[in-house]
């Protein structure tokens, strides 16, 4: 038997949330059984746990779109008992039981070996949010962005994606500007590597289709008017990596930045990203993200705390990343 956070459908959108003892035999089919040591709370997990958006696609569900741990059993030759592994996405925690549990059974194709140099706890302090931040950085670089071209804006700066994106871009030599609703966290954002802190209120209401050219690039996890204003303020030939919708799923923009300034809007998805790109992202995270920044950006909680912290996360009250120590 092992413990899991189990979501059960109810008459209202919010599911019943309970720490439940499960039997291995109840786990879904898969090639690899993993003893999870750490998982995390991502924005999507918080939506699933609170029922604020229809993230869960089959019931009952163990949420948790990522985890790290050690292989217990494997019928796939790529993994052997004891191997350290991690997983992000692939519908885990949405349509297949996920990482907010002490054991999971998944397809071998979905796993990655834990990169050398990272512990399971560090990998989850990065988590899906940090891996997505790296996918955004890779998208900016694939589109030719170099530090000499000018500053890069990161929106949702105190969130999981934003905070790791700041640290990665600063490490690569970019001048990083951070947009936040929590100006009181300016010192934290500067410690991560931001040099200029912008009040998000200046970006999250309707603006002109073309504005002063301010940034060479941007990582946006906010969407809606913020993404529209960011695109309108990108310098000629610049690039925006868009991955999130913390303000909204809408994109009330015009084509002006794209057809008059040659701005590129690069979409970033972490869930179905191909295996090779994931492997590259995690190798780069292990090499390039300054590990000493992780503790100051991470709160560690127990499985039993996940429901309460999910509500705080959606209320914008969590700074950085939340690691769940599932054995605590
Ligand atoms: P967090 O909740 O950790 O951070 C989101 C941040 O966005 C908040 O901390 C806040 O930053 C800012 N924010 C929240 N509400 C608003 C608002 N109304 N207007 C403007 N800014 C707001 O979430 P994550 O960083 O983990 O995820 C961010 C987004 O990225 C989510 O929408 C998530 O679904 C998406 N995502 C997408 C992935 C993909 O594969 N495409 C993968 C991972 C995440 P501050 O307080 O600094 O203003």
XYZ file of C-alpha atoms in Angstrom, residues 1-140:
140
model
C 0.000 0.000 0.000
C 1.125 3.559 -0.588
C -0.235 7.091 -0.130
C -1.618 9.242 -2.931
C -3.611 12.422 -3.304
C -6.824 11.214 -4.928
C -9.312 13.488 -6.687
C -12.895 12.212 -6.947
C -15.548 13.862 -9.117
C -18.409 15.618 -7.318
C -21.569 17.481 -8.399
C -19.704 20.821 -8.252
C -16.567 21.644 -10.279
C -14.313 21.276 -7.199
C -13.399 17.591 -6.739
C -13.205 15.771 -3.415
C -9.518 15.782 -2.404
C -8.202 13.118 -0.015
C -4.947 11.445 0.953
C -5.806 7.821 0.206
C -4.072 4.474 0.747
C -3.840 2.723 -2.619
C -2.710 -0.727 -3.675
C -0.103 -1.165 -6.439
C -2.674 -3.306 -8.257
C -4.871 -0.205 -8.667
C -2.189 1.672 -10.630
C -2.785 2.090 -14.364
C -0.942 -0.044 -16.924
C 2.641 0.878 -17.823
C 6.145 -0.560 -18.317
C 7.840 1.038 -15.322
C 6.881 1.214 -11.639
C 8.547 4.172 -9.909
C 9.001 4.947 -6.216
C 8.377 8.695 -6.224
C 10.430 10.767 -3.809
C 9.454 14.276 -4.925
C 6.761 15.883 -7.031
C 5.697 19.506 -7.382
C 2.713 21.795 -7.541
C 2.437 23.418 -10.938
C -0.221 25.864 -12.104
C -1.990 23.009 -13.911
C -1.933 20.825 -10.776
C -3.521 23.666 -8.831
C -6.252 23.949 -11.488
C -6.863 20.168 -11.258
C -6.985 20.089 -7.439
C -9.282 23.098 -7.109
C -11.408 22.218 -10.167
C -10.943 25.802 -11.464
C -10.416 24.423 -14.999
C -11.242 21.041 -16.545
C -7.705 19.648 -16.399
C -8.732 16.158 -15.210
C -9.938 13.996 -18.080
C -10.768 10.750 -16.265
C -11.919 10.016 -12.699
C -10.804 9.292 -10.061
C -7.421 10.952 -10.718
C -4.100 11.238 -8.926
C -2.881 14.723 -9.972
C 0.763 15.694 -10.430
C 2.129 16.442 -13.908
C 5.718 15.743 -12.850
C 7.755 13.609 -10.444
C 11.233 12.307 -9.712
C 12.179 9.040 -8.058
C 13.760 5.621 -8.506
C 12.663 2.693 -10.654
C 11.212 -0.243 -8.670
C 10.290 -2.562 -11.562
C 10.671 -2.283 -15.335
C 9.681 -4.465 -18.263
C 11.517 -2.061 -20.603
C 15.253 -2.690 -21.214
C 16.069 1.058 -20.973
C 15.336 1.150 -17.221
C 16.441 -1.060 -14.332
C 15.516 -1.087 -10.633
C 17.327 1.708 -8.816
C 17.653 4.011 -11.852
C 16.927 7.648 -10.988
C 14.247 9.051 -13.319
C 11.992 12.049 -13.846
C 8.851 12.771 -15.835
C 7.076 15.893 -17.106
C 3.721 15.997 -18.853
C 2.486 13.437 -21.404
C -0.993 13.760 -19.840
C 0.209 12.341 -16.512
C -1.914 13.887 -13.754
C -4.602 14.656 -16.355
C -5.609 11.363 -18.002
C -3.080 8.964 -16.363
C -2.467 8.818 -12.577
C 0.297 11.256 -11.695
C 3.101 12.197 -9.381
C 1.339 13.369 -6.212
C 1.687 9.811 -4.897
C 4.397 7.595 -3.456
C 4.246 5.228 -6.449
C 3.398 5.635 -10.133
C 3.297 3.267 -13.105
C 4.009 4.890 -16.481
C 5.207 4.206 -20.028
C 8.990 3.963 -20.330
C 8.791 6.354 -23.320
C 7.607 9.118 -20.990
C 10.574 8.901 -18.594
C 13.953 10.604 -18.699
C 17.007 9.539 -16.711
C 17.673 12.092 -13.968
C 20.469 14.261 -15.416
C 23.880 13.873 -13.756
C 24.463 16.666 -11.242
C 20.832 17.007 -10.119
C 19.201 15.344 -7.122
C 15.521 14.362 -7.302
C 14.688 17.283 -4.977
C 16.615 19.749 -7.182
C 14.971 18.395 -10.342
C 11.581 19.037 -8.790
C 12.632 22.488 -7.554
C 12.966 23.086 -11.302
C 9.933 20.934 -12.233
C 7.697 21.359 -15.233
C 7.700 25.135 -14.763
C 11.505 25.312 -14.919
C 11.726 22.846 -17.791
C 9.188 25.016 -19.659
C 11.300 28.090 -18.893
C 14.252 26.321 -20.534
C 12.072 25.399 -23.563
C 11.254 29.131 -23.825
C 14.942 30.080 -23.666
C 15.702 27.469 -26.345
C 12.898 28.924 -28.524
C 14.400 32.435 -28.191
